Amino acid sequence: MDILRDKIERLVFVKYLLSQAKQQKEMERPLSSSAVLTIHDSIENFLQLCFEQVTGKAKTSSKNILDTYSEEINKVLKEQEKPQINKAFIKRINDLRNQLKHATIFTDHRQIPNLYTETEIFLYDFTKLIFEIPFEDISLIELISEDVIKEFLLDAQEQIHNNDMQQAMWSIGKAFYELENSLTKVEGKYGENILSPHHEVDYLIK
């Protein structure tokens, strides 16, 4: 299935939000409850994207946005005789989010890891079902704006996929060098522009 570039970017953003929730769920109470809000945002973004993908329509407006999107998506999935979204899962996310946002009721920290795991499984299952791509193939490297760093990390990702760990570590090392170089670069430093910005770097020495 061909997916437009903007939709790929939105899937990457969904995965980014999930990665933030993964860190938040490990925090102490009450900070761990922030994972609930992040999970809600990730699912809302994902369902909106799924709705557009399966119906060809723009986003809809509704007070119960997760319910509306999941119901409309399920109609299409039912016609196609495909697995449907579990409404109990959607209701649990909504309820926990509303309790936290509107009544400042913190989520029991024992519930949060389970909610995270359910969310992760949901995204894996329905990304494959609706977009026909594995969720694990969506790379957060796409969020990196520095072209050189991004290129090296994409190389490393491909090398890991090919089980070439030595070359992958080499590519990661190059990326870290370029990252450190960009963070410590002093604009206007004397001699900065003597060399071409495209000069070859001996990464083994660096």
PDB file of C-alpha atoms in Angstrom:
ATOM      1  CA  MET A   1       0.000   0.000   0.000  1.00  0.00           C
ATOM      2  CA  ASP A   2       1.320   3.443  -0.940  1.00  0.00           C
ATOM      3  CA  ILE A   3       1.127   5.874   1.980  1.00  0.00           C
ATOM      4  CA  LEU A   4       1.571   9.604   1.569  1.00  0.00           C
ATOM      5  CA  ARG A   5       4.627  11.158   3.164  1.00  0.00           C
ATOM      6  CA  ASP A   6       2.581  13.290   5.558  1.00  0.00           C
ATOM      7  CA  LYS A   7       0.846  10.169   6.878  1.00  0.00           C
ATOM      8  CA  ILE A   8       4.193   8.476   7.475  1.00  0.00           C
ATOM      9  CA  GLU A   9       5.282  11.545   9.433  1.00  0.00           C
ATOM     10  CA  ARG A  10       2.129  11.337  11.510  1.00  0.00           C
ATOM     11  CA  LEU A  11       2.741   7.651  12.241  1.00  0.00           C
ATOM     12  CA  VAL A  12       6.264   8.574  13.336  1.00  0.00           C
ATOM     13  CA  PHE A  13       4.759  11.204  15.648  1.00  0.00           C
ATOM     14  CA  VAL A  14       2.401   8.586  17.136  1.00  0.00           C
ATOM     15  CA  LYS A  15       5.398   6.352  17.822  1.00  0.00           C
ATOM     16  CA  TYR A  16       7.249   9.290  19.369  1.00  0.00           C
ATOM     17  CA  LEU A  17       4.352   9.921  21.754  1.00  0.00           C
ATOM     18  CA  LEU A  18       4.368   6.238  22.693  1.00  0.00           C
ATOM     19  CA  SER A  19       8.105   6.480  23.444  1.00  0.00           C
ATOM     20  CA  GLN A  20       7.409   9.442  25.740  1.00  0.00           C
ATOM     21  CA  ALA A  21       4.699   7.462  27.552  1.00  0.00           C
ATOM     22  CA  LYS A  22       7.181   4.615  28.005  1.00  0.00           C
ATOM     23  CA  GLN A  23       9.443   6.940  29.986  1.00  0.00           C
ATOM     24  CA  GLN A  24       6.619   8.634  31.877  1.00  0.00           C
ATOM     25  CA  LYS A  25       5.151   5.369  33.141  1.00  0.00           C
ATOM     26  CA  GLU A  26       8.388   4.688  35.035  1.00  0.00           C
ATOM     27  CA  MET A  27       8.172   7.936  37.019  1.00  0.00           C
ATOM     28  CA  GLU A  28       7.029   8.165  40.622  1.00  0.00           C
ATOM     29  CA  ARG A  29       3.461   9.101  41.494  1.00  0.00           C
ATOM     30  CA  PRO A  30       1.942  11.531  40.525  1.00  0.00           C
ATOM     31  CA  LEU A  31       4.206  12.172  37.517  1.00  0.00           C
ATOM     32  CA  SER A  32       3.586   8.672  36.169  1.00  0.00           C
ATOM     33  CA  SER A  33      -0.026   9.696  35.464  1.00  0.00           C
ATOM     34  CA  SER A  34       1.248  11.989  32.702  1.00  0.00           C
ATOM     35  CA  ALA A  35       1.637   8.787  30.662  1.00  0.00           C
ATOM     36  CA  VAL A  36      -2.162   8.571  30.531  1.00  0.00           C
ATOM     37  CA  LEU A  37      -2.418  11.949  28.788  1.00  0.00           C
ATOM     38  CA  THR A  38       0.355  11.046  26.354  1.00  0.00           C
ATOM     39  CA  ILE A  39      -1.237   7.685  25.574  1.00  0.00           C
ATOM     40  CA  HIS A  40      -4.569   9.419  24.953  1.00  0.00           C
ATOM     41  CA  ASP A  41      -2.897  11.869  22.565  1.00  0.00           C
ATOM     42  CA  SER A  42      -1.102   9.078  20.704  1.00  0.00           C
ATOM     43  CA  ILE A  43      -4.327   7.108  20.241  1.00  0.00           C
ATOM     44  CA  GLU A  44      -6.288  10.198  19.198  1.00  0.00           C
ATOM     45  CA  ASN A  45      -3.687  11.021  16.544  1.00  0.00           C
ATOM     46  CA  PHE A  46      -3.588   7.414  15.399  1.00  0.00           C
ATOM     47  CA  LEU A  47      -7.366   6.986  15.167  1.00  0.00           C
ATOM     48  CA  GLN A  48      -7.736  10.237  13.248  1.00  0.00           C
ATOM     49  CA  LEU A  49      -5.149   8.997  10.763  1.00  0.00           C
ATOM     50  CA  CYS A  50      -6.835   5.578  10.511  1.00  0.00           C
ATOM     51  CA  PHE A  51     -10.203   7.272   9.971  1.00  0.00           C
ATOM     52  CA  GLU A  52      -8.806   9.279   7.060  1.00  0.00           C
ATOM     53  CA  GLN A  53      -7.113   6.192   5.626  1.00  0.00           C
ATOM     54  CA  VAL A  54     -10.124   3.861   5.661  1.00  0.00           C
ATOM     55  CA  THR A  55     -12.884   6.382   4.861  1.00  0.00           C
ATOM     56  CA  GLY A  56     -11.081   8.893   2.674  1.00  0.00           C
ATOM     57  CA  LYS A  57     -12.728  11.661   4.700  1.00  0.00           C
ATOM     58  CA  ALA A  58     -11.210  14.543   6.630  1.00  0.00           C
ATOM     59  CA  LYS A  59     -11.265  14.560  10.415  1.00  0.00           C
ATOM     60  CA  THR A  60     -14.629  14.823  12.115  1.00  0.00           C
ATOM     61  CA  SER A  61     -15.675  16.955  15.065  1.00  0.00           C
ATOM     62  CA  SER A  62     -17.153  15.379  18.154  1.00  0.00           C
ATOM     63  CA  LYS A  63     -17.002  15.679  21.931  1.00  0.00           C
ATOM     64  CA  ASN A  64     -16.215  11.964  22.274  1.00  0.00           C
ATOM     65  CA  ILE A  65     -13.539  11.960  19.615  1.00  0.00           C
ATOM     66  CA  LEU A  66     -12.003   8.534  20.341  1.00  0.00           C
ATOM     67  CA  ASP A  67     -15.433   6.891  20.364  1.00  0.00           C
ATOM     68  CA  THR A  68     -16.469   8.589  17.127  1.00  0.00           C
ATOM     69  CA  TYR A  69     -13.330   7.646  15.229  1.00  0.00           C
ATOM     70  CA  SER A  70     -13.281   4.058  16.465  1.00  0.00           C
ATOM     71  CA  GLU A  71     -16.966   3.550  15.628  1.00  0.00           C
ATOM     72  CA  GLU A  72     -16.512   4.854  12.085  1.00  0.00           C
ATOM     73  CA  ILE A  73     -13.371   2.785  11.585  1.00  0.00           C
ATOM     74  CA  ASN A  74     -15.107  -0.326  12.926  1.00  0.00           C
ATOM     75  CA  LYS A  75     -17.914   0.083  10.389  1.00  0.00           C
ATOM     76  CA  VAL A  76     -15.407  -0.212   7.563  1.00  0.00           C
ATOM     77  CA  LEU A  77     -13.477  -3.037   9.223  1.00  0.00           C
ATOM     78  CA  LYS A  78     -16.692  -4.973   9.783  1.00  0.00           C
ATOM     79  CA  GLU A  79     -17.608  -4.686   6.101  1.00  0.00           C
ATOM     80  CA  GLN A  80     -14.137  -5.957   5.232  1.00  0.00           C
ATOM     81  CA  GLU A  81     -14.512  -8.789   7.764  1.00  0.00           C
ATOM     82  CA  LYS A  82     -11.404  -7.647   9.627  1.00  0.00           C
ATOM     83  CA  PRO A  83     -10.757  -7.455  13.395  1.00  0.00           C
ATOM     84  CA  GLN A  84     -12.349  -4.427  15.007  1.00  0.00           C
ATOM     85  CA  ILE A  85     -11.149  -1.963  17.606  1.00  0.00           C
ATOM     86  CA  ASN A  86     -11.885  -3.026  21.181  1.00  0.00           C
ATOM     87  CA  LYS A  87     -14.232  -0.340  22.507  1.00  0.00           C
ATOM     88  CA  ALA A  88     -13.489  -1.308  26.127  1.00  0.00           C
ATOM     89  CA  PHE A  89      -9.854  -0.313  25.535  1.00  0.00           C
ATOM     90  CA  ILE A  90     -10.931   3.038  24.090  1.00  0.00           C
ATOM     91  CA  LYS A  91     -13.334   3.642  26.987  1.00  0.00           C
ATOM     92  CA  ARG A  92     -10.622   2.904  29.557  1.00  0.00           C
ATOM     93  CA  ILE A  93      -8.269   5.467  27.990  1.00  0.00           C
ATOM     94  CA  ASN A  94     -11.045   8.062  27.898  1.00  0.00           C
ATOM     95  CA  ASP A  95     -12.124   7.426  31.484  1.00  0.00           C
ATOM     96  CA  LEU A  96      -8.607   7.600  32.909  1.00  0.00           C
ATOM     97  CA  ARG A  97      -7.833  10.740  30.922  1.00  0.00           C
ATOM     98  CA  ASN A  98     -11.048  12.474  32.031  1.00  0.00           C
ATOM     99  CA  GLN A  99     -10.494  11.545  35.675  1.00  0.00           C
ATOM    100  CA  LEU A 100      -7.016  13.029  35.550  1.00  0.00           C
ATOM    101  CA  LYS A 101      -7.746  16.107  33.455  1.00  0.00           C
ATOM    102  CA  HIS A 102     -11.089  17.131  34.890  1.00  0.00           C
ATOM    103  CA  ALA A 103     -10.908  15.880  38.486  1.00  0.00           C
ATOM    104  CA  THR A 104      -7.137  15.493  39.101  1.00  0.00           C
ATOM    105  CA  ILE A 105      -7.612  11.856  40.048  1.00  0.00           C
ATOM    106  CA  PHE A 106      -4.205  10.247  39.622  1.00  0.00           C
ATOM    107  CA  THR A 107      -4.099   6.840  37.989  1.00  0.00           C
ATOM    108  CA  ASP A 108      -2.973   3.947  40.152  1.00  0.00           C
ATOM    109  CA  HIS A 109       0.659   3.425  39.150  1.00  0.00           C
ATOM    110  CA  ARG A 110      -0.017  -0.321  38.856  1.00  0.00           C
ATOM    111  CA  GLN A 111      -2.529   0.313  36.052  1.00  0.00           C
ATOM    112  CA  ILE A 112      -0.232   2.455  33.922  1.00  0.00           C
ATOM    113  CA  PRO A 113       2.218  -0.251  32.731  1.00  0.00           C
ATOM    114  CA  ASN A 114      -0.738  -2.434  31.715  1.00  0.00           C
ATOM    115  CA  LEU A 115      -2.349   0.448  29.841  1.00  0.00           C
ATOM    116  CA  TYR A 116       0.940   1.156  28.089  1.00  0.00           C
ATOM    117  CA  THR A 117       1.341  -2.478  27.035  1.00  0.00           C
ATOM    118  CA  GLU A 118      -2.227  -2.621  25.724  1.00  0.00           C
ATOM    119  CA  THR A 119      -1.605   0.580  23.767  1.00  0.00           C
ATOM    120  CA  GLU A 120       1.610  -0.748  22.277  1.00  0.00           C
ATOM    121  CA  ILE A 121      -0.084  -3.987  21.178  1.00  0.00           C
ATOM    122  CA  PHE A 122      -3.000  -2.003  19.741  1.00  0.00           C
ATOM    123  CA  LEU A 123      -0.680   0.186  17.668  1.00  0.00           C
ATOM    124  CA  TYR A 124       1.304  -2.812  16.431  1.00  0.00           C
ATOM    125  CA  ASP A 125      -1.865  -4.671  15.407  1.00  0.00           C
ATOM    126  CA  PHE A 126      -3.759  -1.850  13.725  1.00  0.00           C
ATOM    127  CA  THR A 127      -0.790  -0.229  11.989  1.00  0.00           C
ATOM    128  CA  LYS A 128      -0.248  -3.565  10.246  1.00  0.00           C
ATOM    129  CA  LEU A 129      -3.970  -4.056   9.615  1.00  0.00           C
ATOM    130  CA  ILE A 130      -4.779  -0.606   8.230  1.00  0.00           C
ATOM    131  CA  PHE A 131      -1.514   0.642   6.741  1.00  0.00           C
ATOM    132  CA  GLU A 132       0.033  -2.738   5.900  1.00  0.00           C
ATOM    133  CA  ILE A 133       3.365  -1.795   7.443  1.00  0.00           C
ATOM    134  CA  PRO A 134       4.926  -3.153  10.647  1.00  0.00           C
ATOM    135  CA  PHE A 135       4.880  -0.671  13.519  1.00  0.00           C
ATOM    136  CA  GLU A 136       8.468  -1.663  14.349  1.00  0.00           C
ATOM    137  CA  ASP A 137       9.547  -0.413  10.896  1.00  0.00           C
ATOM    138  CA  ILE A 138       8.402   3.126  11.713  1.00  0.00           C
ATOM    139  CA  SER A 139      11.617   4.905  12.677  1.00  0.00           C
ATOM    140  CA  LEU A 140      12.012   7.855  15.019  1.00  0.00           C
ATOM    141  CA  ILE A 141      15.119   8.705  13.009  1.00  0.00           C
ATOM    142  CA  GLU A 142      12.719  10.486  10.660  1.00  0.00           C
ATOM    143  CA  LEU A 143      12.343  13.180  13.337  1.00  0.00           C
ATOM    144  CA  ILE A 144      16.020  14.163  13.113  1.00  0.00           C
ATOM    145  CA  SER A 145      16.545  17.399  11.200  1.00  0.00           C
ATOM    146  CA  GLU A 146      20.342  17.231  10.769  1.00  0.00           C
ATOM    147  CA  ASP A 147      20.806  15.500   7.403  1.00  0.00           C
ATOM    148  CA  VAL A 148      24.305  14.094   8.078  1.00  0.00           C
ATOM    149  CA  ILE A 149      23.337  12.636  11.457  1.00  0.00           C
ATOM    150  CA  LYS A 150      20.114  11.254  10.023  1.00  0.00           C
ATOM    151  CA  GLU A 151      21.942   9.596   7.124  1.00  0.00           C
ATOM    152  CA  PHE A 152      24.407   7.834   9.423  1.00  0.00           C
ATOM    153  CA  LEU A 153      21.649   6.581  11.720  1.00  0.00           C
ATOM    154  CA  LEU A 154      19.609   5.318   8.770  1.00  0.00           C
ATOM    155  CA  ASP A 155      22.730   3.450   7.655  1.00  0.00           C
ATOM    156  CA  ALA A 156      23.063   1.984  11.142  1.00  0.00           C
ATOM    157  CA  GLN A 157      19.416   0.940  11.141  1.00  0.00           C
ATOM    158  CA  GLU A 158      19.870  -0.887   7.846  1.00  0.00           C
ATOM    159  CA  GLN A 159      23.076  -2.539   9.081  1.00  0.00           C
ATOM    160  CA  ILE A 160      21.336  -3.728  12.252  1.00  0.00           C
ATOM    161  CA  HIS A 161      18.573  -5.150  10.069  1.00  0.00           C
ATOM    162  CA  ASN A 162      21.278  -7.041   8.146  1.00  0.00           C
ATOM    163  CA  ASN A 163      22.859  -8.180  11.442  1.00  0.00           C
ATOM    164  CA  ASP A 164      26.070  -6.286  10.648  1.00  0.00           C
ATOM    165  CA  MET A 165      26.616  -4.954  14.161  1.00  0.00           C
ATOM    166  CA  GLN A 166      30.221  -3.849  13.664  1.00  0.00           C
ATOM    167  CA  GLN A 167      29.320  -1.551  10.774  1.00  0.00           C
ATOM    168  CA  ALA A 168      26.229  -0.384  12.667  1.00  0.00           C
ATOM    169  CA  MET A 169      28.346   0.720  15.628  1.00  0.00           C
ATOM    170  CA  TRP A 170      30.716   2.468  13.223  1.00  0.00           C
ATOM    171  CA  SER A 171      27.805   4.401  11.699  1.00  0.00           C
ATOM    172  CA  ILE A 172      26.441   5.267  15.145  1.00  0.00           C
ATOM    173  CA  GLY A 173      29.886   6.516  16.162  1.00  0.00           C
ATOM    174  CA  LYS A 174      29.966   8.805  13.124  1.00  0.00           C
ATOM    175  CA  ALA A 175      26.513  10.117  14.008  1.00  0.00           C
ATOM    176  CA  PHE A 176      27.606  10.886  17.578  1.00  0.00           C
ATOM    177  CA  TYR A 177      30.694  12.690  16.300  1.00  0.00           C
ATOM    178  CA  GLU A 178      28.566  14.845  14.015  1.00  0.00           C
ATOM    179  CA  LEU A 179      26.084  15.506  16.821  1.00  0.00           C
ATOM    180  CA  GLU A 180      28.810  16.591  19.245  1.00  0.00           C
ATOM    181  CA  ASN A 181      30.434  18.668  16.510  1.00  0.00           C
ATOM    182  CA  SER A 182      27.165  20.488  15.803  1.00  0.00           C
ATOM    183  CA  LEU A 183      26.507  21.122  19.517  1.00  0.00           C
ATOM    184  CA  THR A 184      29.996  22.468  20.250  1.00  0.00           C
ATOM    185  CA  LYS A 185      30.444  24.465  17.068  1.00  0.00           C
ATOM    186  CA  VAL A 186      31.138  28.140  17.736  1.00  0.00           C
ATOM    187  CA  GLU A 187      29.583  30.361  15.093  1.00  0.00           C
ATOM    188  CA  GLY A 188      32.024  32.887  13.647  1.00  0.00           C
ATOM    189  CA  LYS A 189      35.030  31.131  15.137  1.00  0.00           C
ATOM    190  CA  TYR A 190      38.286  32.167  13.450  1.00  0.00           C
ATOM    191  CA  GLY A 191      39.201  29.784  10.653  1.00  0.00           C
ATOM    192  CA  GLU A 192      35.796  28.139  10.680  1.00  0.00           C
ATOM    193  CA  ASN A 193      35.226  28.623   6.967  1.00  0.00           C
ATOM    194  CA  ILE A 194      38.744  27.862   5.744  1.00  0.00           C
ATOM    195  CA  LEU A 195      37.696  24.330   4.904  1.00  0.00           C
ATOM    196  CA  SER A 196      34.718  23.520   2.753  1.00  0.00           C
ATOM    197  CA  PRO A 197      31.695  22.383   4.788  1.00  0.00           C
ATOM    198  CA  HIS A 198      31.774  19.273   2.580  1.00  0.00           C
ATOM    199  CA  HIS A 199      35.368  18.304   3.410  1.00  0.00           C
ATOM    200  CA  GLU A 200      36.091  14.661   4.152  1.00  0.00           C
ATOM    201  CA  VAL A 201      36.295  13.739   7.830  1.00  0.00           C
ATOM    202  CA  ASP A 202      38.602  10.986   9.006  1.00  0.00           C
ATOM    203  CA  TYR A 203      36.175   9.463  11.498  1.00  0.00           C
ATOM    204  CA  LEU A 204      38.701   6.859  12.642  1.00  0.00           C
ATOM    205  CA  ILE A 205      40.951   9.643  13.975  1.00  0.00           C
ATOM    206  CA  LYS A 206      38.038  11.687  15.318  1.00  0.00           C
TER     207      LYS A 206
END
